Short mmCIF file of C-alpha atoms and ligand atoms in Angstrom, two decimals:
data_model
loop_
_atom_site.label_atom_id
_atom_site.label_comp_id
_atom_site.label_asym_id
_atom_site.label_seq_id
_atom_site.Cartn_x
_atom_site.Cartn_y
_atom_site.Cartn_z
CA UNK W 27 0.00 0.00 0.00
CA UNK W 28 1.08 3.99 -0.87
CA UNK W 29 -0.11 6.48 0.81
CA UNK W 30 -1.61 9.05 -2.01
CA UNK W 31 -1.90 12.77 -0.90
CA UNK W 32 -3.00 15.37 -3.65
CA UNK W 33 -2.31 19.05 -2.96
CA UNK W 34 -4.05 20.85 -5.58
CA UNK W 35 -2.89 21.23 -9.06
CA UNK W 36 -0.23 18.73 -10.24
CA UNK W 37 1.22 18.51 -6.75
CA UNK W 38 0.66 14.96 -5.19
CA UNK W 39 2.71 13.55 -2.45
CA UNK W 40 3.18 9.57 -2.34
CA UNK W 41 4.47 8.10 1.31
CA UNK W 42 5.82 4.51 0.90
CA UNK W 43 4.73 1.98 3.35
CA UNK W 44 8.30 2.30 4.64
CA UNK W 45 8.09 6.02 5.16
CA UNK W 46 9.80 7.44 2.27
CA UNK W 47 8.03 10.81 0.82
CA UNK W 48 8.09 11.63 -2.81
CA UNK W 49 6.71 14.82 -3.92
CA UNK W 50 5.57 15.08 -7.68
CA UNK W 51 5.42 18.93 -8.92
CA UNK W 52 5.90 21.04 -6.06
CA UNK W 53 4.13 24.07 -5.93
CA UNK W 54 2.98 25.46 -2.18
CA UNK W 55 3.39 29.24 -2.56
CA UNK W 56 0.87 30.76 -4.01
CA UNK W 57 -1.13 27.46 -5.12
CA UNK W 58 -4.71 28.64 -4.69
CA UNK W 59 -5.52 24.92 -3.96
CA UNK W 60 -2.82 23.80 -1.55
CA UNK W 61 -4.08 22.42 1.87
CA UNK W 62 -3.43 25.21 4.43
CA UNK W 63 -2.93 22.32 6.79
CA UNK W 64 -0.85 19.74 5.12
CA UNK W 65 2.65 19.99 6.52
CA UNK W 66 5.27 18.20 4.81
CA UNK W 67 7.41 16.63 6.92
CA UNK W 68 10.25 14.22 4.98
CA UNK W 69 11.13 14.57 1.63
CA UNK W 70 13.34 11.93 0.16
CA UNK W 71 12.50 12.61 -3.55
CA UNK W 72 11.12 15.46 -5.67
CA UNK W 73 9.86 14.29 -9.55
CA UNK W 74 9.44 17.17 -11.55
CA UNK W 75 7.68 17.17 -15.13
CA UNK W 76 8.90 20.22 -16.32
CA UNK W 77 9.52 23.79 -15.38
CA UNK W 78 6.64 26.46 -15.89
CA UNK W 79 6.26 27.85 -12.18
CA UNK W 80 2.58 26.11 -11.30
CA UNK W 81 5.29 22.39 -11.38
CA UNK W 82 8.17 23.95 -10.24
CA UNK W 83 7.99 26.76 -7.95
CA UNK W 84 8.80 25.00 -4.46
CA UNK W 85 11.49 23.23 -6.03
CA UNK W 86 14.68 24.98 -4.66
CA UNK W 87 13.52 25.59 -1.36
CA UNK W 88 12.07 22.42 -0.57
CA UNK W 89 15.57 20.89 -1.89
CA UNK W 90 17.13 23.07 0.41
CA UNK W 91 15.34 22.60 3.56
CA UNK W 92 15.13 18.72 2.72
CA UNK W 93 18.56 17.46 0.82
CA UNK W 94 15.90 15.10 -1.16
CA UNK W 95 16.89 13.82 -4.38
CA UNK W 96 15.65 15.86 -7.35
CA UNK W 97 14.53 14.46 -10.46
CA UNK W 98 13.74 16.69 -13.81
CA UNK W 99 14.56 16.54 -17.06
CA UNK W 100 18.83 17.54 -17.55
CA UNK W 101 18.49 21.04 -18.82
CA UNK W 102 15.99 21.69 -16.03
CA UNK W 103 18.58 20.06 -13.20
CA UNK W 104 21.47 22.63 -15.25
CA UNK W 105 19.00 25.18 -13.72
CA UNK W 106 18.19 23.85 -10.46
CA UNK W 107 21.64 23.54 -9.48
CA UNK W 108 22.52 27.00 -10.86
CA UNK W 109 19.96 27.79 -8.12
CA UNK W 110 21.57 26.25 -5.04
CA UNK W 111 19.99 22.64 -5.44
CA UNK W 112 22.80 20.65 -4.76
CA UNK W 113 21.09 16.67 -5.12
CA UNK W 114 19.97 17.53 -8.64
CA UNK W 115 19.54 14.14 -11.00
CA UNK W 116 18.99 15.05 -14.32
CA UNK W 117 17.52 12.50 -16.62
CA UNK W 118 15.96 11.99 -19.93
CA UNK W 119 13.31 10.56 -21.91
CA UNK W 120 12.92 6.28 -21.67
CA UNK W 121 15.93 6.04 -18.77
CA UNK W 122 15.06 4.84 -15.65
CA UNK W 123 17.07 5.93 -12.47
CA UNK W 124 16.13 4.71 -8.65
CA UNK W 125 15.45 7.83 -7.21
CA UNK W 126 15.86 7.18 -3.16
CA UNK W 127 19.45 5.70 -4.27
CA UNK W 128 21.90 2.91 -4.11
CA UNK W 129 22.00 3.48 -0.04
CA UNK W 130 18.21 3.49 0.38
CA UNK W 131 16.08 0.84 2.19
CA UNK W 132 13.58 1.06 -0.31
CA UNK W 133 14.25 1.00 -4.14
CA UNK W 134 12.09 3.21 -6.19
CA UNK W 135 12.72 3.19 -9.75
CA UNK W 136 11.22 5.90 -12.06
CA UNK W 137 11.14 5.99 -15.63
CA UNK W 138 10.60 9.23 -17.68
CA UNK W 139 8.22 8.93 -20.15
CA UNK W 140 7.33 12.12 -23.23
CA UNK W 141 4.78 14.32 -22.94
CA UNK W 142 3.98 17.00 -25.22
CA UNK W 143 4.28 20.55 -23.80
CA UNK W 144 6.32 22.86 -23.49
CA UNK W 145 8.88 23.22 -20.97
CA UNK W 146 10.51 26.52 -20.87
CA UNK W 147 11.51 28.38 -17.01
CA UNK W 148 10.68 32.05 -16.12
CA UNK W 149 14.09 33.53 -14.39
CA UNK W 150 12.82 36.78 -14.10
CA UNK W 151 11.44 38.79 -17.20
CA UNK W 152 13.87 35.65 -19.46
CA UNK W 153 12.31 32.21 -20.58
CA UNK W 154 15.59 30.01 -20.42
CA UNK W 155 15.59 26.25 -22.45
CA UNK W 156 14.28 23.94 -20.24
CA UNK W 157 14.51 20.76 -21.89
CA UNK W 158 11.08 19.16 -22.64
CA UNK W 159 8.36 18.34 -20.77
CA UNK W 160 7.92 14.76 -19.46
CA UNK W 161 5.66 12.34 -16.97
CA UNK W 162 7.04 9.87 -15.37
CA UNK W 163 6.30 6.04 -14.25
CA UNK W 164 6.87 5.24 -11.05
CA UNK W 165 8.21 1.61 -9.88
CA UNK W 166 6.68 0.51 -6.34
CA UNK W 167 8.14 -1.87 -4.32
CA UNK W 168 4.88 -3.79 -4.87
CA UNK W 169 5.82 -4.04 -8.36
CA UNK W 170 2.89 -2.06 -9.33
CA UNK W 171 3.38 0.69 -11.54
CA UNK W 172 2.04 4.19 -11.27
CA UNK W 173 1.92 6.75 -14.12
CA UNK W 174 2.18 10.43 -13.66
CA UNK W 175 1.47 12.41 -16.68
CA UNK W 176 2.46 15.75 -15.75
CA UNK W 177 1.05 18.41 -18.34
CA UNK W 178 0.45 16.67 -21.51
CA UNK W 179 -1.71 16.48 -24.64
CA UNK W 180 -2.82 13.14 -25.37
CA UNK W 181 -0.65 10.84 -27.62
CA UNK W 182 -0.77 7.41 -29.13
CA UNK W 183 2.64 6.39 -27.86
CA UNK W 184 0.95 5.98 -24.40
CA UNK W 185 0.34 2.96 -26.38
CA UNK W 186 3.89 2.20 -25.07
CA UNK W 187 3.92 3.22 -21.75
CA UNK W 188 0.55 0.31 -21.43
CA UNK W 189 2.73 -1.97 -23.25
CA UNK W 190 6.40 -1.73 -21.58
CA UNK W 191 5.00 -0.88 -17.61
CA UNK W 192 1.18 -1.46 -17.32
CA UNK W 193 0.32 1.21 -15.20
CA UNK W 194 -2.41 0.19 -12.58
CA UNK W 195 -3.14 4.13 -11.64
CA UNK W 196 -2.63 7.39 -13.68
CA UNK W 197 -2.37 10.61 -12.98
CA UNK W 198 -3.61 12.86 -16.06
CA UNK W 199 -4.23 16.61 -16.31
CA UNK W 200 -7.76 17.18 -17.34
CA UNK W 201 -8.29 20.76 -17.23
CA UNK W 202 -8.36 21.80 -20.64
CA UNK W 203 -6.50 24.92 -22.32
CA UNK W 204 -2.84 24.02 -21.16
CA UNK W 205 -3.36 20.60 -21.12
CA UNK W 206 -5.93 17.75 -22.54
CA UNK W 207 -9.11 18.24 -21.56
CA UNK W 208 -11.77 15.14 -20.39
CA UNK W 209 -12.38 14.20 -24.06
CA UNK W 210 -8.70 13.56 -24.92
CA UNK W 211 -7.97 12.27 -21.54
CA UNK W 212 -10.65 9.69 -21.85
CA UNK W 213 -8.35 8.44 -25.12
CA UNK W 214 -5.70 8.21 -22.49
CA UNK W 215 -7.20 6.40 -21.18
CA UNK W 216 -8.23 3.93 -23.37
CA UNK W 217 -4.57 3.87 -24.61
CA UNK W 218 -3.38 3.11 -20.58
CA UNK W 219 -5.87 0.64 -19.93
CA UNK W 220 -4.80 1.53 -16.24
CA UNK W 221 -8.12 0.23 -13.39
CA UNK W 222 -7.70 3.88 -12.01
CA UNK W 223 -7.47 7.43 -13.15
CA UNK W 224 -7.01 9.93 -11.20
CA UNK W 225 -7.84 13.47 -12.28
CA UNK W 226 -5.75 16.43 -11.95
CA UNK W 227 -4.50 19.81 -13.48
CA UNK W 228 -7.92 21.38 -13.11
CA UNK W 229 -10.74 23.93 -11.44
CA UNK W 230 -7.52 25.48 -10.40
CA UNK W 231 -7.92 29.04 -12.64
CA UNK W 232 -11.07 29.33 -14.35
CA UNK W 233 -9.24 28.48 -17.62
CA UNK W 234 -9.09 25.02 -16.36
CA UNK W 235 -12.46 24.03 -16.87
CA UNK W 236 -12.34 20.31 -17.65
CA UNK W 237 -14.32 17.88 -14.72
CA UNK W 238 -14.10 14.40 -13.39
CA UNK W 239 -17.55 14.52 -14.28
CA UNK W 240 -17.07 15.06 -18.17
CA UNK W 241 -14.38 12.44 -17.94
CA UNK W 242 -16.54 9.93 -16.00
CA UNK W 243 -19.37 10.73 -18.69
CA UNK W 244 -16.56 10.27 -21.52
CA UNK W 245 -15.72 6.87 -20.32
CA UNK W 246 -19.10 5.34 -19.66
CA UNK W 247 -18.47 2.77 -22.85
CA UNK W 248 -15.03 1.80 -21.07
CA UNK W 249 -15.48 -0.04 -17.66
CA UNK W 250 -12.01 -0.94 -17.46
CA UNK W 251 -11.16 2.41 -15.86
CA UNK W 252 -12.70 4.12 -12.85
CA UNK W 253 -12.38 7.34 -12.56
CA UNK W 254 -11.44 8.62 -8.66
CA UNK W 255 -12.07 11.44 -7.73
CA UNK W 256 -9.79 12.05 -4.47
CA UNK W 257 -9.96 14.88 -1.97
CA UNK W 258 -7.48 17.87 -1.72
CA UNK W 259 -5.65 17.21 1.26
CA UNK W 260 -7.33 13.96 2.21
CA UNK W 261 -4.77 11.15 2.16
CA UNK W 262 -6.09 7.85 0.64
CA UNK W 263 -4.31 4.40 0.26
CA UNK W 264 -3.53 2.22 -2.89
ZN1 ZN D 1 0.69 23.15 -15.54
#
């Protein structure tokens, strides 16, 4: 079992059954969704999809405060480390790296998978090269497999991520105007064949106007996948 925590947004912290904290697209400051309450309190690994400020922008100073190991794409890690984050691992696309390390009592492997966005970082009034947008599949112990979009459009190479990791839960924007919306994430999901799909990346700026609801209605032809709905700030087990 994982615990699952979502935090608004893309932001979604996992706790292993042995303790270990992963946080997926930090953003705290400013995120008109985040918890007031939740309190993060370990962090031994922060995932991030790509670098536009609403994934990002809790990055550095959580890597500060927490020494955890930071995962983004290698021109994003150039970045974070220019910025002080000194447990940057830069990857790219199809590698797979285990992300609490060689010393760890837990291995957790993460692949990153594409994603089509765009991926560029505000420093300032500059947009510097990022790299590209990615998700990411994430290895349990359990040998189930988790699948985090990050901000994507939908694309028929998730035909490959089914194929090569069978994800059994996946995380997939469905807000619309930055990202897919329910109708294209409802192909994702068809393309995933995951049991579970949970929602994110939306009602967070009125712009993001895609709902579980739409995507529920979207994939009333396709039992295979439930769609689950979880709380902000309420944790839930998988
Ligand atoms: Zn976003």
């Amino acid at each position: 079992m994982i615990e699952i925590t979502w935090l608004g947004h893309a932001t979604v912290q996992f706790r292993l059954e042995s303790g270990e904290v992963i946080l997926m697209d930090p953003w705290i400051d400013g995120n008109p969704k985040y918890p007031k309450d939740h309190q993060i309190d370990r962090l031994d690994a922060i995932l991030i999809s790509h670098a536009h400020f609403d994934h990002i922008h809790d990055a550095v100073p959580l890597a500060r405060k927490f020494k955890p190991k930071v995962v983004a794409i290698y021109e994003t890690c150039v970045w974070l480390t220019s910025k002080g984050v000194e447990t940057c691992s830069g990857m790219n696309k199809g590698g797979t790296q285990d992300v609490l390390g060689p010393l760890g009592a837990t291995p957790l492997k993460v692949t990153m998978t594409h994603a089509i966005h765009s991926c560029g970082i505000q420093d300032d009034d500059r947009i510097i090269y990022g790299g590209e947008a990615a998700g990411y599949v994430l290895h349990l112990p359990d040998q189930r497999a988790v699948y985090f979009a990050g901000d994507t459009a939908v694309f028929s190479d998730m035909a490959l991520i089914e194929q090569l990791y069978k994800p059994e839960l996946a995380f997939l924007p469905i807000g619309d105007f930055y990202t897919m919306g329910p109708r294209e994430a409802a192909l994702a999901c068809r393309l995933l064949n995951a049991k579970k799909v949970i929602p994110m990346h939306f009602g967070t700026f009125p712009a993001l106007v895609g709902t579980p609801a739409e995507l529920s209605r979207e994939l009333k032809d396709f039992p295979t996948t439930e769609v689950w709905q979880i709380e902000i700030g309420k944790p839930v087990k998988w």
